[in-house]
Short mmCIF file of C-alpha atoms and ligand atoms in Angstrom, two decimals:
data_model
loop_
_atom_site.label_atom_id
_atom_site.label_comp_id
_atom_site.label_asym_id
_atom_site.label_seq_id
_atom_site.Cartn_x
_atom_site.Cartn_y
_atom_site.Cartn_z
CA MET A 1 0.00 0.00 0.00
CA LEU A 2 1.23 3.51 -0.87
CA VAL A 3 0.29 6.46 1.37
CA THR A 4 0.68 10.19 0.59
CA GLY A 5 0.50 12.72 3.42
CA ALA A 6 1.63 9.83 5.62
CA THR A 7 3.37 12.18 8.08
CA GLY A 8 0.11 14.03 8.78
CA PHE A 9 -2.40 13.51 11.57
CA ILE A 10 -4.52 10.88 9.78
CA GLY A 11 -1.55 9.44 7.87
CA ARG A 12 0.38 8.65 11.07
CA ALA A 13 -2.66 6.93 12.59
CA LEU A 14 -3.15 4.90 9.40
CA CYS A 15 0.53 3.92 9.18
CA SER A 16 0.64 2.84 12.80
CA ALA A 17 -2.47 0.65 12.23
CA LEU A 18 -0.78 -0.86 9.15
CA LYS A 19 2.36 -1.56 11.15
CA GLU A 20 0.32 -3.23 13.90
CA ARG A 21 -1.32 -5.46 11.29
CA GLY A 22 2.08 -6.37 9.87
CA GLN A 23 1.08 -4.89 6.50
CA VAL A 24 3.79 -3.63 4.12
CA PHE A 25 3.40 0.06 3.28
CA THR A 26 5.37 2.74 1.50
CA ALA A 27 4.96 6.51 1.35
CA LEU A 28 5.36 9.59 -0.80
CA GLY A 29 6.42 12.77 0.96
CA ARG A 30 8.11 16.11 0.48
CA ARG A 31 10.89 15.22 2.96
CA PRO A 32 11.58 11.49 2.77
CA GLU A 33 14.22 11.43 5.54
CA ARG A 34 11.85 13.14 7.96
CA ALA A 35 9.05 10.80 6.91
CA LYS A 36 11.21 7.70 7.45
CA ALA A 37 12.05 8.86 10.95
CA ALA A 38 8.39 9.67 11.71
CA LEU A 39 6.92 6.42 10.36
CA PRO A 40 8.12 3.26 12.09
CA GLY A 41 7.64 0.26 9.84
CA VAL A 42 7.57 2.15 6.54
CA LYS A 43 9.36 0.17 3.82
CA ASP A 44 10.32 3.02 1.50
CA VAL A 45 9.62 6.73 1.16
CA TRP A 46 9.96 8.52 -2.18
CA ARG A 47 10.25 12.26 -2.58
CA TRP A 48 7.20 13.94 -4.13
CA ARG A 49 6.14 17.58 -4.18
CA PRO A 50 2.43 17.28 -5.01
CA LYS A 51 1.94 20.83 -6.28
CA MET A 52 4.90 20.65 -8.65
CA GLU A 53 5.55 17.27 -10.24
CA PRO A 54 4.03 13.91 -11.24
CA ALA A 55 4.31 11.22 -8.60
CA PRO A 56 7.34 8.93 -9.21
CA LEU A 57 6.32 5.77 -11.06
CA THR A 58 8.60 3.55 -9.00
CA ALA A 59 6.46 4.32 -5.95
CA LEU A 60 3.41 2.79 -7.65
CA GLN A 61 5.11 -0.50 -8.47
CA GLY A 62 3.37 -3.26 -6.55
CA ALA A 63 1.05 -0.87 -4.67
CA GLY A 64 -2.34 -2.61 -4.55
CA ALA A 65 -3.94 0.42 -2.92
CA VAL A 66 -3.07 4.12 -2.86
CA VAL A 67 -4.29 6.29 0.01
CA HIS A 68 -3.93 9.98 -0.88
CA LEU A 69 -4.01 12.27 2.14
CA ALA A 70 -1.51 15.02 1.21
CA GLY A 71 -2.67 18.64 1.29
CA GLU A 72 -1.91 22.01 2.83
CA SER A 73 -3.68 22.33 6.20
CA VAL A 74 -6.91 24.36 5.98
CA ALA A 75 -6.51 25.60 9.57
CA GLY A 76 -5.29 29.15 10.17
CA ARG A 77 -5.89 32.56 8.66
CA TRP A 78 -6.82 32.43 4.99
CA ASN A 79 -5.19 34.91 2.62
CA ALA A 80 -4.74 34.61 -1.14
CA HIS A 81 -1.45 32.68 -0.73
CA LYS A 82 -2.93 30.19 1.78
CA LYS A 83 -6.01 29.64 -0.39
CA ARG A 84 -3.84 28.94 -3.43
CA ALA A 85 -1.80 26.42 -1.41
CA ILE A 86 -4.98 24.72 -0.12
CA ARG A 87 -6.33 24.39 -3.66
CA ASP A 88 -3.16 23.56 -5.60
CA SER A 89 -1.83 21.00 -3.13
CA ARG A 90 -5.08 19.07 -3.52
CA VAL A 91 -6.22 19.66 -7.10
CA SER A 92 -2.81 19.67 -8.87
CA GLY A 93 -1.48 17.06 -6.43
CA THR A 94 -4.33 14.66 -7.20
CA ARG A 95 -4.02 15.34 -10.95
CA TYR A 96 -0.28 14.53 -10.84
CA LEU A 97 -0.91 11.38 -8.80
CA VAL A 98 -3.61 10.14 -11.17
CA GLU A 99 -1.41 10.92 -14.19
CA ALA A 100 1.24 8.65 -12.70
CA ILE A 101 -1.37 5.95 -12.05
CA GLY A 102 -2.33 6.22 -15.74
CA GLU A 103 1.27 5.69 -16.78
CA ALA A 104 2.12 2.94 -14.32
CA LYS A 105 2.44 -0.56 -15.82
CA SER A 106 0.71 -2.28 -12.92
CA LYS A 107 -2.13 -0.15 -11.55
CA PRO A 108 -3.47 -0.15 -8.01
CA GLY A 109 -6.85 -1.77 -7.49
CA VAL A 110 -8.12 1.19 -5.48
CA LEU A 111 -7.41 4.89 -4.92
CA ILE A 112 -8.71 6.22 -1.62
CA CYS A 113 -8.58 10.01 -1.81
CA ALA A 114 -9.25 12.42 1.04
CA SER A 115 -12.02 14.97 0.59
CA ALA A 116 -14.01 16.73 3.29
CA VAL A 117 -17.50 17.61 4.51
CA GLY A 118 -16.53 21.06 3.23
CA TYR A 119 -17.94 19.67 -0.04
CA TYR A 120 -21.44 20.52 1.21
CA GLY A 121 -20.85 24.14 2.31
CA ASN A 122 -23.06 25.75 4.98
CA ARG A 123 -26.43 23.90 5.02
CA GLY A 124 -28.33 24.75 8.23
CA GLU A 125 -30.66 21.96 9.38
CA GLU A 126 -30.56 19.87 6.17
CA GLU A 127 -29.53 16.23 6.62
CA LEU A 128 -26.61 15.61 4.28
CA THR A 129 -26.08 12.16 2.80
CA GLU A 130 -23.72 11.54 -0.10
CA GLU A 131 -26.52 12.38 -2.56
CA ALA A 132 -26.77 16.00 -1.36
CA ALA A 133 -25.66 18.68 -3.81
CA ALA A 134 -22.34 20.45 -3.38
CA GLY A 135 -22.05 23.86 -1.73
CA LYS A 136 -20.82 26.99 -3.47
CA ASP A 137 -18.11 28.45 -1.24
CA PHE A 138 -14.33 28.20 -1.68
CA LEU A 139 -13.87 24.91 0.17
CA ALA A 140 -16.88 23.32 -1.55
CA GLU A 141 -15.39 24.25 -4.93
CA VAL A 142 -11.95 22.90 -3.91
CA CYS A 143 -13.53 19.61 -2.78
CA GLN A 144 -15.46 19.26 -6.06
CA ALA A 145 -12.35 19.90 -8.17
CA TRP A 146 -10.32 17.54 -5.94
CA GLU A 147 -12.90 14.73 -6.26
CA THR A 148 -13.13 15.28 -10.04
CA GLU A 149 -9.36 14.78 -10.35
CA ALA A 150 -9.49 11.63 -8.18
CA ARG A 151 -12.36 10.18 -10.23
CA ARG A 152 -10.23 10.35 -13.40
CA ALA A 153 -8.44 7.24 -12.09
CA GLU A 154 -11.64 5.31 -12.93
CA GLU A 155 -10.68 5.73 -16.61
CA PHE A 156 -7.73 3.42 -15.87
CA GLY A 157 -9.94 0.77 -14.27
CA VAL A 158 -9.09 1.85 -10.73
CA ARG A 159 -11.82 1.85 -8.06
CA VAL A 160 -12.00 5.32 -6.52
CA VAL A 161 -13.25 6.23 -3.04
CA MET A 162 -13.51 9.85 -1.83
CA LEU A 163 -13.53 10.32 1.94
CA ARG A 164 -15.75 13.28 2.87
CA SER A 165 -14.43 13.48 6.42
CA GLY A 166 -15.84 15.55 9.24
CA ILE A 167 -13.77 17.08 12.03
CA VAL A 168 -11.35 14.34 12.97
CA LEU A 169 -10.85 13.87 16.72
CA GLY A 170 -7.64 12.50 18.15
CA LEU A 171 -4.44 13.59 19.79
CA GLY A 172 -1.31 14.80 18.02
CA GLY A 173 -3.05 16.91 15.39
CA GLY A 174 -6.39 18.09 14.07
CA ALA A 175 -9.00 20.38 15.59
CA LEU A 176 -9.22 18.80 19.06
CA THR A 177 -5.54 19.41 19.78
CA GLN A 178 -6.09 23.10 18.93
CA MET A 179 -9.16 23.29 21.18
CA LEU A 180 -7.60 21.66 24.22
CA ARG A 181 -5.44 24.56 25.40
CA PRO A 182 -8.22 27.17 25.74
CA PHE A 183 -10.60 24.58 27.19
CA LYS A 184 -8.06 23.38 29.76
CA LEU A 185 -7.54 27.01 30.80
CA GLY A 186 -11.30 27.37 31.25
CA LEU A 187 -11.41 29.72 28.25
CA GLY A 188 -13.47 27.46 25.97
CA GLY A 189 -16.94 28.20 24.69
CA PRO A 190 -19.22 27.90 21.69
CA LEU A 191 -18.20 29.32 18.33
CA GLY A 192 -20.64 32.01 17.19
CA ASN A 193 -24.16 31.19 18.46
CA GLY A 194 -23.22 27.48 18.76
CA ASN A 195 -26.27 26.35 16.72
CA GLN A 196 -24.24 24.99 13.82
CA TRP A 197 -24.12 21.21 13.32
CA MET A 198 -20.63 19.74 13.64
CA PRO A 199 -19.89 16.47 11.88
CA TRP A 200 -17.15 14.83 13.97
CA VAL A 201 -15.39 11.47 13.71
CA HIS A 202 -12.77 9.70 15.81
CA VAL A 203 -9.44 9.23 14.02
CA GLU A 204 -9.63 5.45 14.63
CA ASP A 205 -12.88 5.41 12.65
CA VAL A 206 -11.24 7.31 9.78
CA VAL A 207 -8.57 4.60 9.72
CA GLY A 208 -11.31 1.95 10.09
CA VAL A 209 -13.23 3.33 7.11
CA ILE A 210 -10.06 3.47 4.97
CA LEU A 211 -9.23 -0.17 5.76
CA HIS A 212 -12.87 -1.21 5.19
CA ALA A 213 -12.87 0.60 1.84
CA ILE A 214 -9.64 -1.12 0.78
CA GLU A 215 -10.92 -4.55 1.76
CA HIS A 216 -14.43 -4.28 0.30
CA ALA A 217 -14.71 -3.88 -3.47
CA SER A 218 -18.31 -2.72 -3.01
CA VAL A 219 -17.10 0.60 -1.58
CA SER A 220 -16.66 3.27 -4.24
CA GLY A 221 -17.48 6.91 -4.89
CA PRO A 222 -18.09 9.54 -2.20
CA ILE A 223 -18.27 8.31 1.41
CA ASN A 224 -19.25 10.54 4.34
CA VAL A 225 -16.75 9.82 7.11
CA ALA A 226 -18.56 11.29 10.10
CA ALA A 227 -20.02 9.61 13.17
CA PRO A 228 -23.75 8.79 12.93
CA THR A 229 -24.51 11.34 15.66
CA PRO A 230 -23.48 14.84 14.58
CA VAL A 231 -23.98 17.42 17.34
CA ARG A 232 -24.46 21.16 17.42
CA ASN A 233 -21.35 23.15 18.31
CA ARG A 234 -23.00 24.12 21.62
CA GLU A 235 -23.37 20.46 22.59
CA PHE A 236 -19.84 19.64 21.45
CA THR A 237 -18.54 22.47 23.65
CA LYS A 238 -20.58 21.30 26.65
CA THR A 239 -19.48 17.67 26.27
CA LEU A 240 -15.79 18.56 25.87
CA ALA A 241 -15.96 20.82 28.94
CA GLN A 242 -17.63 18.03 30.96
CA VAL A 243 -15.03 15.46 29.94
CA LEU A 244 -12.25 17.90 30.88
CA HIS A 245 -14.03 19.01 34.09
CA ARG A 246 -13.70 22.65 33.03
CA PRO A 247 -16.21 25.46 32.52
CA ALA A 248 -16.90 26.58 28.94
CA PHE A 249 -18.82 29.84 29.22
CA LEU A 250 -16.75 32.08 26.96
CA PRO A 251 -18.31 32.21 23.51
CA ALA A 252 -16.12 33.22 20.56
CA PRO A 253 -18.30 35.76 18.71
CA ALA A 254 -18.59 35.33 14.94
CA PHE A 255 -17.28 38.84 14.15
CA GLY A 256 -14.16 38.22 16.33
CA LEU A 257 -13.46 34.93 14.57
CA LYS A 258 -13.78 36.66 11.20
CA ILE A 259 -11.31 39.38 12.19
CA LEU A 260 -8.87 36.76 13.47
CA LEU A 261 -9.19 34.06 10.83
CA GLY A 262 -10.62 35.73 7.72
CA GLU A 263 -12.69 33.40 5.54
CA PHE A 264 -11.61 30.33 7.57
CA ALA A 265 -14.02 31.55 10.27
CA ASP A 266 -16.90 30.67 7.89
CA VAL A 267 -15.69 27.05 7.97
CA LEU A 268 -15.88 26.98 11.78
CA LEU A 269 -19.32 28.57 11.73
CA ALA A 270 -20.77 26.45 8.89
CA SER A 271 -23.60 24.06 9.80
CA GLN A 272 -23.24 20.57 8.31
CA ARG A 273 -25.57 17.84 9.52
CA VAL A 274 -23.68 15.08 7.75
CA LEU A 275 -24.79 11.43 8.01
CA PRO A 276 -22.59 8.42 7.11
CA LYS A 277 -25.34 6.72 5.09
CA ARG A 278 -23.31 4.84 2.48
CA ILE A 279 -20.53 3.42 4.65
CA GLN A 280 -23.08 2.12 7.16
CA GLU A 281 -25.06 0.52 4.32
CA LEU A 282 -21.78 -0.99 3.13
CA GLY A 283 -21.26 -2.74 6.44
CA TYR A 284 -18.97 -0.47 8.46
CA SER A 285 -19.89 -0.06 12.13
CA PHE A 286 -18.42 2.89 13.96
CA ARG A 287 -16.20 2.14 16.91
CA TYR A 288 -17.08 5.55 18.38
CA PRO A 289 -20.67 6.35 17.41
CA ALA A 290 -21.27 8.86 20.25
CA LEU A 291 -19.30 12.00 21.09
CA GLU A 292 -18.83 11.54 24.82
CA GLY A 293 -17.31 8.07 24.39
CA ALA A 294 -15.02 9.33 21.62
CA LEU A 295 -13.78 12.23 23.75
CA ARG A 296 -13.34 10.07 26.87
CA ALA A 297 -11.36 7.48 24.89
CA THR A 298 -9.16 10.20 23.40
CA LEU A 299 -8.55 12.22 26.54
CA ALA A 300 -8.35 9.38 29.09
N1 NAP B 401 -7.98 16.36 10.09
C1 NAP B 401 -9.24 16.62 9.78
O1 NAP B 401 -10.07 16.96 10.66
C2 NAP B 401 -9.71 16.48 8.35
C3 NAP B 401 -11.08 16.65 8.08
C4 NAP B 401 -11.52 16.55 6.77
C5 NAP B 401 -10.64 16.29 5.75
N2 NAP B 401 -9.31 16.11 6.02
C6 NAP B 401 -8.39 15.89 4.90
O2 NAP B 401 -7.67 14.68 5.07
C7 NAP B 401 -6.33 14.85 4.59
C8 NAP B 401 -5.35 14.48 5.71
O3 NAP B 401 -5.66 15.29 6.84
P1 NAP B 401 -4.61 15.49 8.03
O4 NAP B 401 -5.35 16.14 9.14
O5 NAP B 401 -3.87 14.24 8.26
O6 NAP B 401 -3.64 16.56 7.36
P2 NAP B 401 -2.24 17.12 7.93
O7 NAP B 401 -1.94 16.62 9.28
O8 NAP B 401 -2.30 18.61 7.73
O9 NAP B 401 -1.16 16.43 6.97
C9 NAP B 401 -1.24 16.37 5.61
C10 NAP B 401 0.10 16.01 4.99
O10 NAP B 401 0.08 16.61 3.69
C11 NAP B 401 1.39 17.04 3.34
N3 NAP B 401 1.32 18.50 3.07
C12 NAP B 401 1.18 19.50 3.97
N4 NAP B 401 1.19 20.71 3.34
C13 NAP B 401 1.35 20.43 2.04
C14 NAP B 401 1.46 21.25 0.89
N5 NAP B 401 1.40 22.58 0.95
N6 NAP B 401 1.62 20.64 -0.29
C15 NAP B 401 1.68 19.29 -0.38
N7 NAP B 401 1.61 18.46 0.66
C16 NAP B 401 1.44 19.03 1.86
C17 NAP B 401 2.30 16.75 4.51
O11 NAP B 401 3.00 15.52 4.24
P3 NAP B 401 4.58 15.51 3.85
O12 NAP B 401 5.23 16.63 4.57
O13 NAP B 401 5.02 14.15 4.31
O14 NAP B 401 4.63 15.66 2.37
C18 NAP B 401 1.33 16.56 5.68
O15 NAP B 401 1.84 15.69 6.65
C19 NAP B 401 -6.18 16.31 4.15
O16 NAP B 401 -6.32 16.37 2.76
C20 NAP B 401 -7.34 16.99 4.84
O17 NAP B 401 -7.84 18.10 4.11
C21 NAP B 401 -8.84 16.21 7.30
#
C-alpha cells in the first residue's frame, strides 16, 4: 500500500495501524528522511512535491492500494497565498498522482482520496447524505475539483473512493488538539451562536473506514466519514468541557473569529448535519458512534 500525506495527523494513525497489522506500506512525501524517521515500519519513502511534479512511477510498483491524504492544512488565517496552497496541493497534487497511475504498468486496485464535509458548504438543518448537492463556497469548490481529479483514475480501471471526512478527533493533530489549550484554561466556549451542526469522527474510525474501503470492493465513490450522531457546536462544547471538568462559558463571537481568521471563520461557523449513510449501508460499524465516548477514549 502507498500512502501520501503519511506524516500528517490521519496518515500517522493509518501507518501505525498498518504496522500493527504487519502490512507492508510505502509513502510519498516532500521530505523522505523526515518521513522515514516519523513512520516506524515504513518500507520506502519517495520524494514527491504534489503541487509541482508527477508522482514517481517507482512508488506505484506493486502498490495494490493508494491512500492519498496530502494537502496544505486548511486551519489558520486564509489569505490569497494560503487559499492557493490549499487548492493547488489538492487539485494539482491529485491530478499529478492520477497521471502517474495512468502511466504505471501495474495499476493499483483502489485509490482512496481524502475529501471533506466542506464539499457541502453551509447547510443549516438539512440532513446531508452523499446524494446531497455540493455547496458553493471556496472549500466546496476545492472539494469538487479535488474529487473530479481523483475520479479520473476510474478511466484506468481503478476503483476510486472519496472520503468526505468531518472534524477528525484524536491527539497529536487536528482540531481537538487546537481546542484543548483554551478549554483546559477554562477559556473554551461555543463558536458564534453554537447552533451549527458539527460532523465529527474519531481518528480510529477514519482509519477503520479506509481499511474497510480497501478490503471491500463494493465501496466506491463519495463516502461521508462522520459519526452517525453529529452534534451542534454548543453540545460539542458542553461535552468537551464536561469530559475535561472545566467550565466553557466564553463564547467566541462570529465577528471576532472573522477578524482573526478571515474566511476560515466561515468554515468553523458552517452548519453541516452530515450522516454516514453509504458506509453504514456498506457494512462499516463505527467504533465511536457517540461523542462523549469518543472524547473520553481520546482524553483518558
Ligand atoms: N484532520 C481533519 O479533521 C480532516 C477533516 C476533513 C478532511 N481532512 C483531509 O484529510 C487529509 C489528511 O488530513 P490530516 O489532518 O492528516 O492533514 P495534515 O496533518 O495537515 O497532513 C497532511 C500532509 O500533507 C502534506 N502536506 C502539507 N502541506 C502540504 C502542501 N502545501 N503541499 C503538499 N503536501 C502538503 C504533509 O506531508 P509531507 O510533509 O510528508 O509531504 C502533511 O503531513 C487532508 O487532505 C485533509 O484536508 C482532514
